[in-house]
N, CA, C and O atoms as a CHARMM CRD file, in Angstrom:
* protein
*
  376
    1    1 MET  N    138.99400  73.40600 127.15500 PROA 1      0.00000
    2    1 MET  CA   138.63500  74.59700 126.43300 PROA 1      0.00000
    3    1 MET  C    139.68100  75.68800 126.63200 PROA 1      0.00000
    4    1 MET  O    139.99200  76.43700 125.70500 PROA 1      0.00000
    5    2 GLU  N    140.21000  75.77000 127.81700 PROA 2      0.00000
    6    2 GLU  CA   141.18400  76.81800 128.11900 PROA 2      0.00000
    7    2 GLU  C    142.46500  76.64700 127.30700 PROA 2      0.00000
    8    2 GLU  O    142.92700  77.60900 126.69400 PROA 2      0.00000
    9    3 SER  N    143.04300  75.46400 127.28700 PROA 3      0.00000
   10    3 SER  CA   144.32600  75.25000 126.60900 PROA 3      0.00000
   11    3 SER  C    144.21000  75.30100 125.09000 PROA 3      0.00000
   12    3 SER  O    145.17500  75.65600 124.41200 PROA 3      0.00000
   13    4 GLU  N    143.05200  74.95500 124.54700 PROA 4      0.00000
   14    4 GLU  CA   142.85100  74.94200 123.09400 PROA 4      0.00000
   15    4 GLU  C    142.29000  76.25700 122.56100 PROA 4      0.00000
   16    4 GLU  O    142.14200  76.42100 121.35000 PROA 4      0.00000
   17    5 LYS  N    141.97700  77.19100 123.45200 PROA 5      0.00000
   18    5 LYS  CA   141.41800  78.49800 123.06900 PROA 5      0.00000
   19    5 LYS  C    140.14700  78.34600 122.22400 PROA 5      0.00000
   20    5 LYS  O    140.01100  78.95700 121.16400 PROA 5      0.00000
   21    6 VAL  N    139.23800  77.52900 122.71200 PROA 6      0.00000
   22    6 VAL  CA   137.97100  77.25800 122.04000 PROA 6      0.00000
   23    6 VAL  C    137.16300  78.55100 121.92000 PROA 6      0.00000
   24    6 VAL  O    137.10300  79.33600 122.86600 PROA 6      0.00000
   25    7 THR  N    136.53900  78.77200 120.75300 PROA 7      0.00000
   26    7 THR  CA   135.72900  79.97200 120.55000 PROA 7      0.00000
   27    7 THR  C    134.22900  79.69600 120.63100 PROA 7      0.00000
   28    7 THR  O    133.46800  80.56500 121.05400 PROA 7      0.00000
   29    8 ILE  N    133.79600  78.50500 120.23200 PROA 8      0.00000
   30    8 ILE  CA   132.38800  78.11200 120.32200 PROA 8      0.00000
   31    8 ILE  C    132.33000  76.71100 120.91200 PROA 8      0.00000
   32    8 ILE  O    132.99100  75.79700 120.42000 PROA 8      0.00000
   33    9 ALA  N    131.54200  76.54300 121.96300 PROA 9      0.00000
   34    9 ALA  CA   131.41600  75.23800 122.61200 PROA 9      0.00000
   35    9 ALA  C    129.93400  74.95000 122.83400 PROA 9      0.00000
   36    9 ALA  O    129.26400  75.67800 123.56700 PROA 9      0.00000
   37   10 ALA  N    129.42300  73.89900 122.20900 PROA 10     0.00000
   38   10 ALA  CA   128.00800  73.54500 122.30800 PROA 10     0.00000
   39   10 ALA  C    127.82200  72.32700 123.20300 PROA 10     0.00000
   40   10 ALA  O    128.70000  71.46800 123.29400 PROA 10     0.00000
   41   11 GLY  N    126.67900  72.26300 123.85600 PROA 11     0.00000
   42   11 GLY  CA   126.37100  71.12200 124.70200 PROA 11     0.00000
   43   11 GLY  C    124.94500  71.19100 125.21200 PROA 11     0.00000
   44   11 GLY  O    124.19000  72.10000 124.86700 PROA 11     0.00000
   45   12 VAL  N    124.58800  70.23000 126.02800 PROA 12     0.00000
   46   12 VAL  CA   123.25800  70.18200 126.64000 PROA 12     0.00000
   47   12 VAL  C    123.34400  70.79400 128.03800 PROA 12     0.00000
   48   12 VAL  O    124.43900  70.90700 128.58900 PROA 12     0.00000
   49   13 PRO  N    122.20300  71.19500 128.62800 PROA 13     0.00000
   50   13 PRO  CA   122.24000  71.82800 129.94100 PROA 13     0.00000
   51   13 PRO  C    123.00200  71.03700 131.00800 PROA 13     0.00000
   52   13 PRO  O    123.69400  71.63500 131.83100 PROA 13     0.00000
   53   14 THR  N    122.89100  69.71700 131.01000 PROA 14     0.00000
   54   14 THR  CA   123.59300  68.90600 132.00900 PROA 14     0.00000
   55   14 THR  C    125.09900  69.10800 131.93600 PROA 14     0.00000
   56   14 THR  O    125.76400  69.20300 132.96700 PROA 14     0.00000
   57   15 ILE  N    125.64200  69.17300 130.72500 PROA 15     0.00000
   58   15 ILE  CA   127.07800  69.41400 130.55200 PROA 15     0.00000
   59   15 ILE  C    127.44900  70.78200 131.10300 PROA 15     0.00000
   60   15 ILE  O    128.41200  70.91200 131.85900 PROA 15     0.00000
   61   16 TRP  N    126.68000  71.81100 130.72300 PROA 16     0.00000
   62   16 TRP  CA   127.01000  73.17700 131.13900 PROA 16     0.00000
   63   16 TRP  C    126.85300  73.37900 132.63800 PROA 16     0.00000
   64   16 TRP  O    127.52900  74.23500 133.20900 PROA 16     0.00000
   65   17 MET  N    125.98100  72.61800 133.29500 PROA 17     0.00000
   66   17 MET  CA   125.87000  72.69700 134.75900 PROA 17     0.00000
   67   17 MET  C    127.17400  72.24100 135.40400 PROA 17     0.00000
   68   17 MET  O    127.64900  72.86100 136.35500 PROA 17     0.00000
   69   18 GLY  N    127.75100  71.15600 134.88900 PROA 18     0.00000
   70   18 GLY  CA   129.02000  70.65800 135.41600 PROA 18     0.00000
   71   18 GLY  C    130.18100  71.58600 135.13700 PROA 18     0.00000
   72   18 GLY  O    131.03700  71.79000 135.99800 PROA 18     0.00000
   73   19 VAL  N    130.22100  72.15500 133.93500 PROA 19     0.00000
   74   19 VAL  CA   131.31000  73.06300 133.56400 PROA 19     0.00000
   75   19 VAL  C    131.25200  74.34300 134.39500 PROA 19     0.00000
   76   19 VAL  O    132.29400  74.88800 134.76000 PROA 19     0.00000
   77   20 LEU  N    130.05400  74.82700 134.69700 PROA 20     0.00000
   78   20 LEU  CA   129.89500  76.05900 135.47300 PROA 20     0.00000
   79   20 LEU  C    130.66700  75.99500 136.78700 PROA 20     0.00000
   80   20 LEU  O    131.25600  76.98500 137.22100 PROA 20     0.00000
   81   21 GLU  N    130.65900  74.83200 137.40800 PROA 21     0.00000
   82   21 GLU  CA   131.35700  74.64200 138.68500 PROA 21     0.00000
   83   21 GLU  C    132.87300  74.71700 138.53900 PROA 21     0.00000
   84   21 GLU  O    133.57600  74.91100 139.53000 PROA 21     0.00000
   85   22 GLU  N    133.38900  74.56600 137.31800 PROA 22     0.00000
   86   22 GLU  CA   134.83500  74.53900 137.07100 PROA 22     0.00000
   87   22 GLU  C    135.38500  75.84300 136.49200 PROA 22     0.00000
   88   22 GLU  O    136.56700  75.90600 136.15500 PROA 22     0.00000
   89   23 LEU  N    134.56700  76.87100 136.37100 PROA 23     0.00000
   90   23 LEU  CA   134.99200  78.10700 135.70900 PROA 23     0.00000
   91   23 LEU  C    135.94600  78.96900 136.52600 PROA 23     0.00000
   92   23 LEU  O    136.80100  79.64700 135.95600 PROA 23     0.00000
   93   24 ASP  N    135.81900  78.95700 137.82800 PROA 24     0.00000
   94   24 ASP  CA   136.63400  79.84000 138.67000 PROA 24     0.00000
   95   24 ASP  C    138.12300  79.61000 138.46700 PROA 24     0.00000
   96   24 ASP  O    138.59900  78.47600 138.49800 PROA 24     0.00000
   97   25 GLY  N    138.85700  80.71100 138.25600 PROA 25     0.00000
   98   25 GLY  CA   140.30600  80.64100 138.12400 PROA 25     0.00000
   99   25 GLY  C    140.80200  80.18300 136.76800 PROA 25     0.00000
  100   25 GLY  O    141.99800  79.94800 136.59900 PROA 25     0.00000
  101   26 ARG  N    139.92100  80.05300 135.80900 PROA 26     0.00000
  102   26 ARG  CA   140.32200  79.60200 134.46700 PROA 26     0.00000
  103   26 ARG  C    140.09900  80.72100 133.45100 PROA 26     0.00000
  104   26 ARG  O    139.28700  81.62300 133.66200 PROA 26     0.00000
  105   27 ASP  N    140.84200  80.64000 132.33900 PROA 27     0.00000
  106   27 ASP  CA   140.75900  81.65200 131.29100 PROA 27     0.00000
  107   27 ASP  C    139.85900  81.17300 130.15400 PROA 27     0.00000
  108   27 ASP  O    140.22800  80.27800 129.39200 PROA 27     0.00000
  109   28 PHE  N    138.68700  81.77100 130.04900 PROA 28     0.00000
  110   28 PHE  CA   137.75200  81.45500 128.97700 PROA 28     0.00000
  111   28 PHE  C    137.54500  82.66300 128.07000 PROA 28     0.00000
  112   28 PHE  O    136.49500  82.79900 127.44200 PROA 28     0.00000
  113   29 SER  N    138.53800  83.53300 128.00300 PROA 29     0.00000
  114   29 SER  CA   138.41800  84.76100 127.21600 PROA 29     0.00000
  115   29 SER  C    138.28200  84.50500 125.71900 PROA 29     0.00000
  116   29 SER  O    137.79200  85.37300 124.99700 PROA 29     0.00000
  117   30 SER  N    138.70000  83.34800 125.23600 PROA 30     0.00000
  118   30 SER  CA   138.57600  83.03900 123.80200 PROA 30     0.00000
  119   30 SER  C    137.14700  82.64300 123.42700 PROA 30     0.00000
  120   30 SER  O    136.77900  82.69400 122.25300 PROA 30     0.00000
  121   31 LEU  N    136.34200  82.25000 124.41500 PROA 31     0.00000
  122   31 LEU  CA   134.97900  81.77300 124.15800 PROA 31     0.00000
  123   31 LEU  C    134.08600  82.91500 123.68600 PROA 31     0.00000
  124   31 LEU  O    134.01300  83.95900 124.33400 PROA 31     0.00000
  125   32 ARG  N    133.40900  82.71800 122.56000 PROA 32     0.00000
  126   32 ARG  CA   132.54000  83.73900 121.96800 PROA 32     0.00000
  127   32 ARG  C    131.06400  83.35400 121.99200 PROA 32     0.00000
  128   32 ARG  O    130.20200  84.23300 121.95400 PROA 32     0.00000
  129   33 ALA  N    130.75700  82.06400 122.05400 PROA 33     0.00000
  130   33 ALA  CA   129.36000  81.62300 122.03900 PROA 33     0.00000
  131   33 ALA  C    129.22600  80.27000 122.72400 PROA 33     0.00000
  132   33 ALA  O    130.10200  79.41100 122.62100 PROA 33     0.00000
  133   34 ILE  N    128.09800  80.09900 123.43000 PROA 34     0.00000
  134   34 ILE  CA   127.78800  78.84600 124.10500 PROA 34     0.00000
  135   34 ILE  C    126.38600  78.40300 123.68100 PROA 34     0.00000
  136   34 ILE  O    125.42200  78.65900 124.40200 PROA 34     0.00000
  137   35 PRO  N    126.25500  77.74200 122.52200 PROA 35     0.00000
  138   35 PRO  CA   124.95200  77.21000 122.12900 PROA 35     0.00000
  139   35 PRO  C    124.59500  76.00400 123.00600 PROA 35     0.00000
  140   35 PRO  O    125.45000  75.17000 123.30700 PROA 35     0.00000
  141   36 CYS  N    123.34300  75.92600 123.40500 PROA 36     0.00000
  142   36 CYS  CA   122.91200  74.84500 124.28400 PROA 36     0.00000
  143   36 CYS  C    121.57500  74.31600 123.79600 PROA 36     0.00000
  144   36 CYS  O    120.63800  75.09000 123.59900 PROA 36     0.00000
  145   37 GLY  N    121.47500  73.00300 123.60000 PROA 37     0.00000
  146   37 GLY  CA   120.23700  72.39500 123.12900 PROA 37     0.00000
  147   37 GLY  C    119.92000  71.13500 123.90100 PROA 37     0.00000
  148   37 GLY  O    120.56300  70.83500 124.90700 PROA 37     0.00000
  149   38 GLY  N    118.94200  70.40700 123.43700 PROA 38     0.00000
  150   38 GLY  CA   118.54000  69.16800 124.09200 PROA 38     0.00000
  151   38 GLY  C    117.35900  69.35900 125.01500 PROA 38     0.00000
  152   38 GLY  O    116.54000  68.45400 125.17500 PROA 38     0.00000
  153   39 SER  N    117.26300  70.52700 125.62400 PROA 39     0.00000
  154   39 SER  CA   116.13100  70.91200 126.46200 PROA 39     0.00000
  155   39 SER  C    116.24900  72.40800 126.71600 PROA 39     0.00000
  156   39 SER  O    117.24000  73.03600 126.34300 PROA 39     0.00000
  157   40 ALA  N    115.23200  72.96900 127.35000 PROA 40     0.00000
  158   40 ALA  CA   115.26200  74.39900 127.65700 PROA 40     0.00000
  159   40 ALA  C    116.41000  74.70200 128.61900 PROA 40     0.00000
  160   40 ALA  O    116.69000  73.92400 129.53100 PROA 40     0.00000
  161   41 VAL  N    117.06200  75.82800 128.40400 PROA 41     0.00000
  162   41 VAL  CA   118.15700  76.25300 129.28000 PROA 41     0.00000
  163   41 VAL  C    117.54900  76.87800 130.53700 PROA 41     0.00000
  164   41 VAL  O    116.79100  77.84200 130.43100 PROA 41     0.00000
  165   42 PRO  N    117.86300  76.34900 131.72400 PROA 42     0.00000
  166   42 PRO  CA   117.35500  76.97600 132.94500 PROA 42     0.00000
  167   42 PRO  C    117.87000  78.41400 133.06300 PROA 42     0.00000
  168   42 PRO  O    119.03500  78.69300 132.78200 PROA 42     0.00000
  169   43 LYS  N    116.99400  79.31000 133.47800 PROA 43     0.00000
  170   43 LYS  CA   117.35200  80.71800 133.63800 PROA 43     0.00000
  171   43 LYS  C    118.57800  80.86800 134.53200 PROA 43     0.00000
  172   43 LYS  O    119.46700  81.66600 134.23400 PROA 43     0.00000
  173   44 SER  N    118.63300  80.11500 135.61500 PROA 44     0.00000
  174   44 SER  CA   119.75400  80.20800 136.55500 PROA 44     0.00000
  175   44 SER  C    121.07400  79.80000 135.90900 PROA 44     0.00000
  176   44 SER  O    122.12500  80.33100 136.26700 PROA 44     0.00000
  177   45 LEU  N    121.03500  78.87400 134.97200 PROA 45     0.00000
  178   45 LEU  CA   122.24800  78.42800 134.29100 PROA 45     0.00000
  179   45 LEU  C    122.78800  79.53000 133.38200 PROA 45     0.00000
  180   45 LEU  O    123.98100  79.83300 133.41400 PROA 45     0.00000
  181   46 SER  N    121.92100  80.12600 132.57900 PROA 46     0.00000
  182   46 SER  CA   122.35000  81.20900 131.69700 PROA 46     0.00000
  183   46 SER  C    122.86600  82.39200 132.51600 PROA 46     0.00000
  184   46 SER  O    123.87700  83.00000 132.16300 PROA 46     0.00000
  185   47 GLU  N    122.17800  82.71600 133.60000 PROA 47     0.00000
  186   47 GLU  CA   122.62300  83.81300 134.46900 PROA 47     0.00000
  187   47 GLU  C    123.97000  83.49400 135.10900 PROA 47     0.00000
  188   47 GLU  O    124.80000  84.38600 135.28100 PROA 47     0.00000
  189   48 GLY  N    124.19100  82.23700 135.46100 PROA 48     0.00000
  190   48 GLY  CA   125.46100  81.82900 136.05600 PROA 48     0.00000
  191   48 GLY  C    126.63200  82.08500 135.12500 PROA 48     0.00000
  192   48 GLY  O    127.67300  82.57900 135.55700 PROA 48     0.00000
  193   49 TYR  N    126.47100  81.75300 133.85100 PROA 49     0.00000
  194   49 TYR  CA   127.52800  82.00800 132.86500 PROA 49     0.00000
  195   49 TYR  C    127.70900  83.49800 132.62300 PROA 49     0.00000
  196   49 TYR  O    128.83500  83.98000 132.50200 PROA 49     0.00000
  197   50 LYS  N    126.60700  84.22400 132.55200 PROA 50     0.00000
  198   50 LYS  CA   126.68300  85.67800 132.34200 PROA 50     0.00000
  199   50 LYS  C    127.43700  86.32900 133.50200 PROA 50     0.00000
  200   50 LYS  O    128.26000  87.21700 133.28400 PROA 50     0.00000
  201   51 ASN  N    127.16200  85.89800 134.71700 PROA 51     0.00000
  202   51 ASN  CA   127.81900  86.46600 135.89700 PROA 51     0.00000
  203   51 ASN  C    129.29100  86.07900 135.99400 PROA 51     0.00000
  204   51 ASN  O    130.11700  86.90000 136.39400 PROA 51     0.00000
  205   52 LYS  N    129.63200  84.84600 135.63400 PROA 52     0.00000
  206   52 LYS  CA   131.01300  84.37200 135.79900 PROA 52     0.00000
  207   52 LYS  C    131.94300  84.75400 134.65800 PROA 52     0.00000
  208   52 LYS  O    133.09800  85.10600 134.89800 PROA 52     0.00000
  209   53 ILE  N    131.45600  84.69200 133.41200 PROA 53     0.00000
  210   53 ILE  CA   132.35600  84.98500 132.28900 PROA 53     0.00000
  211   53 ILE  C    131.80700  86.05200 131.34600 PROA 53     0.00000
  212   53 ILE  O    132.41500  86.34600 130.31700 PROA 53     0.00000
  213   54 GLY  N    130.65600  86.63100 131.69700 PROA 54     0.00000
  214   54 GLY  CA   130.09500  87.70500 130.88800 PROA 54     0.00000
  215   54 GLY  C    129.47300  87.25200 129.58600 PROA 54     0.00000
  216   54 GLY  O    129.25100  88.06100 128.68500 PROA 54     0.00000
  217   55 LEU  N    129.19100  85.96700 129.47800 PROA 55     0.00000
  218   55 LEU  CA   128.66100  85.40800 128.23900 PROA 55     0.00000
  219   55 LEU  C    127.46700  84.51900 128.55800 PROA 55     0.00000
  220   55 LEU  O    127.62400  83.51100 129.24700 PROA 55     0.00000
  221   56 PRO  N    126.26400  84.86900 128.06900 PROA 56     0.00000
  222   56 PRO  CA   125.10500  84.02800 128.34400 PROA 56     0.00000
  223   56 PRO  C    125.08700  82.79700 127.44900 PROA 56     0.00000
  224   56 PRO  O    125.73500  82.76600 126.40300 PROA 56     0.00000
  225   57 ILE  N    124.34600  81.79600 127.86700 PROA 57     0.00000
  226   57 ILE  CA   124.13500  80.60800 127.04300 PROA 57     0.00000
  227   57 ILE  C    123.07600  80.92900 125.99600 PROA 57     0.00000
  228   57 ILE  O    122.08300  81.59000 126.30000 PROA 57     0.00000
  229   58 LEU  N    123.27900  80.46900 124.77300 PROA 58     0.00000
  230   58 LEU  CA   122.32200  80.66200 123.68800 PROA 58     0.00000
  231   58 LEU  C    121.43700  79.42700 123.57200 PROA 58     0.00000
  232   58 LEU  O    121.94300  78.31300 123.43600 PROA 58     0.00000
  233   59 GLN  N    120.12700  79.61500 123.62700 PROA 59     0.00000
  234   59 GLN  CA   119.20800  78.49300 123.45700 PROA 59     0.00000
  235   59 GLN  C    119.25200  78.04100 122.00500 PROA 59     0.00000
  236   59 GLN  O    119.04600  78.84600 121.09700 PROA 59     0.00000
  237   60 ALA  N    119.52000  76.76400 121.78100 PROA 60     0.00000
  238   60 ALA  CA   119.62400  76.22500 120.42500 PROA 60     0.00000
  239   60 ALA  C    118.62300  75.09500 120.23400 PROA 60     0.00000
  240   60 ALA  O    118.19400  74.45300 121.19300 PROA 60     0.00000
  241   61 TRP  N    118.26600  74.87100 118.99600 PROA 61     0.00000
  242   61 TRP  CA   117.36800  73.77500 118.63300 PROA 61     0.00000
  243   61 TRP  C    117.88900  73.14700 117.35200 PROA 61     0.00000
  244   61 TRP  O    118.36500  73.84700 116.45900 PROA 61     0.00000
  245   62 GLY  N    117.80000  71.84100 117.26600 PROA 62     0.00000
  246   62 GLY  CA   118.23800  71.18500 116.04400 PROA 62     0.00000
  247   62 GLY  C    117.99800  69.69200 116.09800 PROA 62     0.00000
  248   62 GLY  O    117.44600  69.16400 117.06300 PROA 62     0.00000
  249   63 MET  N    118.42400  69.02400 115.03900 PROA 63     0.00000
  250   63 MET  CA   118.32700  67.57500 114.92500 PROA 63     0.00000
  251   63 MET  C    119.59400  67.08000 114.25000 PROA 63     0.00000
  252   63 MET  O    120.32400  67.86400 113.64300 PROA 63     0.00000
  253   64 THR  N    119.85300  65.81000 114.34900 PROA 64     0.00000
  254   64 THR  CA   121.00200  65.22800 113.66000 PROA 64     0.00000
  255   64 THR  C    120.96500  65.58700 112.18200 PROA 64     0.00000
  256   64 THR  O    122.00200  65.86800 111.58200 PROA 64     0.00000
  257   65 GLU  N    119.78300  65.57900 111.60200 PROA 65     0.00000
  258   65 GLU  CA   119.62400  65.85100 110.17500 PROA 65     0.00000
  259   65 GLU  C    119.95100  67.29200 109.79600 PROA 65     0.00000
  260   65 GLU  O    120.14900  67.58600 108.61700 PROA 65     0.00000
  261   66 THR  N    120.01000  68.19900 110.77700 PROA 66     0.00000
  262   66 THR  CA   120.30000  69.60500 110.47600 PROA 66     0.00000
  263   66 THR  C    121.74900  69.96600 110.78200 PROA 66     0.00000
  264   66 THR  O    122.12200  71.13600 110.69100 PROA 66     0.00000
  265   67 SER  N    122.53600  69.02300 111.12900 PROA 67     0.00000
  266   67 SER  CA   124.00200  69.11000 111.30600 PROA 67     0.00000
  267   67 SER  C    124.51600  69.98600 112.43400 PROA 67     0.00000
  268   67 SER  O    125.34000  70.83700 112.10000 PROA 67     0.00000
  269   68 PRO  N    124.19600  69.92600 113.61300 PROA 68     0.00000
  270   68 PRO  CA   122.97700  69.50600 114.27000 PROA 68     0.00000
  271   68 PRO  C    122.06600  70.66900 114.63200 PROA 68     0.00000
  272   68 PRO  O    120.93900  70.43400 115.06900 PROA 68     0.00000
  273   69 LEU  N    122.51400  71.93700 114.46500 PROA 69     0.00000
  274   69 LEU  CA   121.69100  73.07500 114.87600 PROA 69     0.00000
  275   69 LEU  C    120.86400  73.62700 113.72700 PROA 69     0.00000
  276   69 LEU  O    121.33900  73.73700 112.59700 PROA 69     0.00000
  277   70 ALA  N    119.61700  73.97400 114.03600 PROA 70     0.00000
  278   70 ALA  CA   118.74000  74.59600 113.05100 PROA 70     0.00000
  279   70 ALA  C    118.39900  76.02100 113.45900 PROA 70     0.00000
  280   70 ALA  O    118.12100  76.85900 112.60200 PROA 70     0.00000
  281   71 ALA  N    118.41800  76.30700 114.76700 PROA 71     0.00000
  282   71 ALA  CA   118.07300  77.64000 115.25100 PROA 71     0.00000
  283   71 ALA  C    118.81000  77.91900 116.55000 PROA 71     0.00000
  284   71 ALA  O    118.96900  77.03600 117.39300 PROA 71     0.00000
  285   72 ILE  N    119.25400  79.15500 116.70000 PROA 72     0.00000
  286   72 ILE  CA   119.89500  79.60500 117.93400 PROA 72     0.00000
  287   72 ILE  C    119.28000  80.94300 118.29500 PROA 72     0.00000
  288   72 ILE  O    119.07200  81.78800 117.42400 PROA 72     0.00000
  289   73 ALA  N    118.98500  81.14600 119.58300 PROA 73     0.00000
  290   73 ALA  CA   118.38300  82.40000 120.02600 PROA 73     0.00000
  291   73 ALA  C    119.18700  82.99700 121.16500 PROA 73     0.00000
  292   73 ALA  O    119.61300  82.29200 122.08000 PROA 73     0.00000
  293   74 HSD  N    119.38600  84.28600 121.09800 PROA 74     0.00000
  294   74 HSD  CA   120.01600  85.02300 122.19000 PROA 74     0.00000
  295   74 HSD  C    118.89600  85.65900 122.99900 PROA 74     0.00000
  296   74 HSD  O    118.18400  86.52500 122.49100 PROA 74     0.00000
  297   75 VAL  N    118.73000  85.24000 124.25400 PROA 75     0.00000
  298   75 VAL  CA   117.69600  85.78600 125.11700 PROA 75     0.00000
  299   75 VAL  C    118.17800  87.14300 125.60000 PROA 75     0.00000
  300   75 VAL  O    119.21800  87.23400 126.25200 PROA 75     0.00000
  301   76 LYS  N    117.43300  88.20000 125.28600 PROA 76     0.00000
  302   76 LYS  CA   117.86800  89.56100 125.58500 PROA 76     0.00000
  303   76 LYS  C    117.51900  90.01800 126.98900 PROA 76     0.00000
  304   76 LYS  O    118.06800  91.01600 127.45600 PROA 76     0.00000
  305   77 SER  N    116.63400  89.32900 127.66900 PROA 77     0.00000
  306   77 SER  CA   116.21400  89.75800 128.99000 PROA 77     0.00000
  307   77 SER  C    116.27100  88.59700 129.96800 PROA 77     0.00000
  308   77 SER  O    115.86900  87.47800 129.65100 PROA 77     0.00000
  309   78 ALA  N    116.77600  88.88100 131.15900 PROA 78     0.00000
  310   78 ALA  CA   116.82200  87.85300 132.19700 PROA 78     0.00000
  311   78 ALA  C    115.41100  87.44300 132.60900 PROA 78     0.00000
  312   78 ALA  O    115.21600  86.37800 133.19400 PROA 78     0.00000
  313   79 GLU  N    114.43900  88.28000 132.30600 PROA 79     0.00000
  314   79 GLU  CA   113.05500  87.98800 132.65800 PROA 79     0.00000
  315   79 GLU  C    112.31600  87.24200 131.54700 PROA 79     0.00000
  316   79 GLU  O    111.12200  86.97100 131.67400 PROA 79     0.00000
  317   80 ALA  N    113.00900  86.91200 130.46900 PROA 80     0.00000
  318   80 ALA  CA   112.37000  86.25900 129.32300 PROA 80     0.00000
  319   80 ALA  C    111.86400  84.87100 129.68900 PROA 80     0.00000
  320   80 ALA  O    112.37900  84.22600 130.60200 PROA 80     0.00000
  321   81 ASN  N    110.85900  84.43100 128.96800 PROA 81     0.00000
  322   81 ASN  CA   110.30600  83.09600 129.14300 PROA 81     0.00000
  323   81 ASN  C    111.29100  82.08700 128.55200 PROA 81     0.00000
  324   81 ASN  O    111.54100  82.11200 127.34700 PROA 81     0.00000
  325   82 LEU  N    111.84500  81.21200 129.36300 PROA 82     0.00000
  326   82 LEU  CA   112.83800  80.25200 128.89800 PROA 82     0.00000
  327   82 LEU  C    112.30900  78.82300 128.88800 PROA 82     0.00000
  328   82 LEU  O    113.08800  77.87100 128.93300 PROA 82     0.00000
  329   83 ASP  N    111.00200  78.67100 128.82900 PROA 83     0.00000
  330   83 ASP  CA   110.44300  77.31800 128.87600 PROA 83     0.00000
  331   83 ASP  C    110.45000  76.61600 127.52500 PROA 83     0.00000
  332   83 ASP  O    110.04800  75.45500 127.43900 PROA 83     0.00000
  333   84 GLY  N    110.89300  77.28400 126.47400 PROA 84     0.00000
  334   84 GLY  CA   110.98100  76.66300 125.16300 PROA 84     0.00000
  335   84 GLY  C    109.65900  76.52700 124.43400 PROA 84     0.00000
  336   84 GLY  O    109.60400  75.88000 123.38800 PROA 84     0.00000
  337   85 GLU  N    108.59400  77.11500 124.95300 PROA 85     0.00000
  338   85 GLU  CA   107.28100  76.94200 124.34300 PROA 85     0.00000
  339   85 GLU  C    106.86000  78.08800 123.43200 PROA 85     0.00000
  340   85 GLU  O    105.86700  77.95200 122.71800 PROA 85     0.00000
  341   86 ASN  N    107.57000  79.20400 123.42900 PROA 86     0.00000
  342   86 ASN  CA   107.15200  80.36800 122.66300 PROA 86     0.00000
  343   86 ASN  C    108.23900  80.84000 121.71700 PROA 86     0.00000
  344   86 ASN  O    108.83300  81.89200 121.95500 PROA 86     0.00000
  345   87 PRO  N    108.52500  80.09600 120.64400 PROA 87     0.00000
  346   87 PRO  CA   109.58700  80.52300 119.73100 PROA 87     0.00000
  347   87 PRO  C    109.20900  81.78700 118.97600 PROA 87     0.00000
  348   87 PRO  O    108.05600  81.97100 118.58600 PROA 87     0.00000
  349   88 LYS  N    110.18700  82.65000 118.77700 PROA 88     0.00000
  350   88 LYS  CA   110.03500  83.83800 117.94200 PROA 88     0.00000
  351   88 LYS  C    110.89500  83.58100 116.72000 PROA 88     0.00000
  352   88 LYS  O    112.12100  83.67500 116.78600 PROA 88     0.00000
  353   89 LEU  N    110.25900  83.25700 115.60900 PROA 89     0.00000
  354   89 LEU  CA   110.99500  82.73700 114.47000 PROA 89     0.00000
  355   89 LEU  C    110.82400  83.55400 113.20800 PROA 89     0.00000
  356   89 LEU  O    109.86900  84.31400 113.04700 PROA 89     0.00000
  357   90 ILE  N    111.78500  83.36800 112.31900 PROA 90     0.00000
  358   90 ILE  CA   111.65300  83.87400 110.96300 PROA 90     0.00000
  359   90 ILE  C    111.49200  82.69900 109.99700 PROA 90     0.00000
  360   90 ILE  O    111.52700  82.86700 108.77800 PROA 90     0.00000
  361   91 CYS  N    111.31600  81.51500 110.56700 PROA 91     0.00000
  362   91 CYS  CA   111.07000  80.31600 109.77200 PROA 91     0.00000
  363   91 CYS  C    109.98800  79.49400 110.46200 PROA 91     0.00000
  364   91 CYS  O    109.64400  79.75700 111.61400 PROA 91     0.00000
  365   92 GLU  N    109.46700  78.52900 109.77900 PROA 92     0.00000
  366   92 GLU  CA   108.37300  77.72200 110.29400 PROA 92     0.00000
  367   92 GLU  C    108.88900  76.41800 110.88600 PROA 92     0.00000
  368   92 GLU  O    109.69200  75.72500 110.26200 PROA 92     0.00000
  369   93 LEU  N    108.42400  76.07800 112.10600 PROA 93     0.00000
  370   93 LEU  CA   108.74900  74.79900 112.73700 PROA 93     0.00000
  371   93 LEU  C    107.57500  73.86000 112.54100 PROA 93     0.00000
  372   93 LEU  O    106.41700  74.26000 112.66000 PROA 93     0.00000
  373   94 ARG  N    107.88000  72.61900 112.24100 PROA 94     0.00000
  374   94 ARG  CA   106.81900  71.61700 112.10100 PROA 94     0.00000
  375   94 ARG  C    107.10200  70.45000 112.99900 PROA 94     0.00000
  376   94 ARG  O    106.32800  69.49400 113.03100 PROA 94     0.00000
């Protein structure tokens, strides 16, 4: 990500847990968004990115059929419920 100046990098929580350990001493200033799906983003993981690079992880939801993201949410509070059970939507999920 550093050498290619990536601006948006998406992945699942397991990937971002591994990357978090490799952030020290690297330049991620080009990164603008970190969408994360596959399961709920642990609060500690999002806080870890916010503390290390000033950018929180965005909770994302989607399917292969939606190419692959259908919804992305920016959690505005560290105290927010991150269990994935209470979506605040402008569209209907079925």
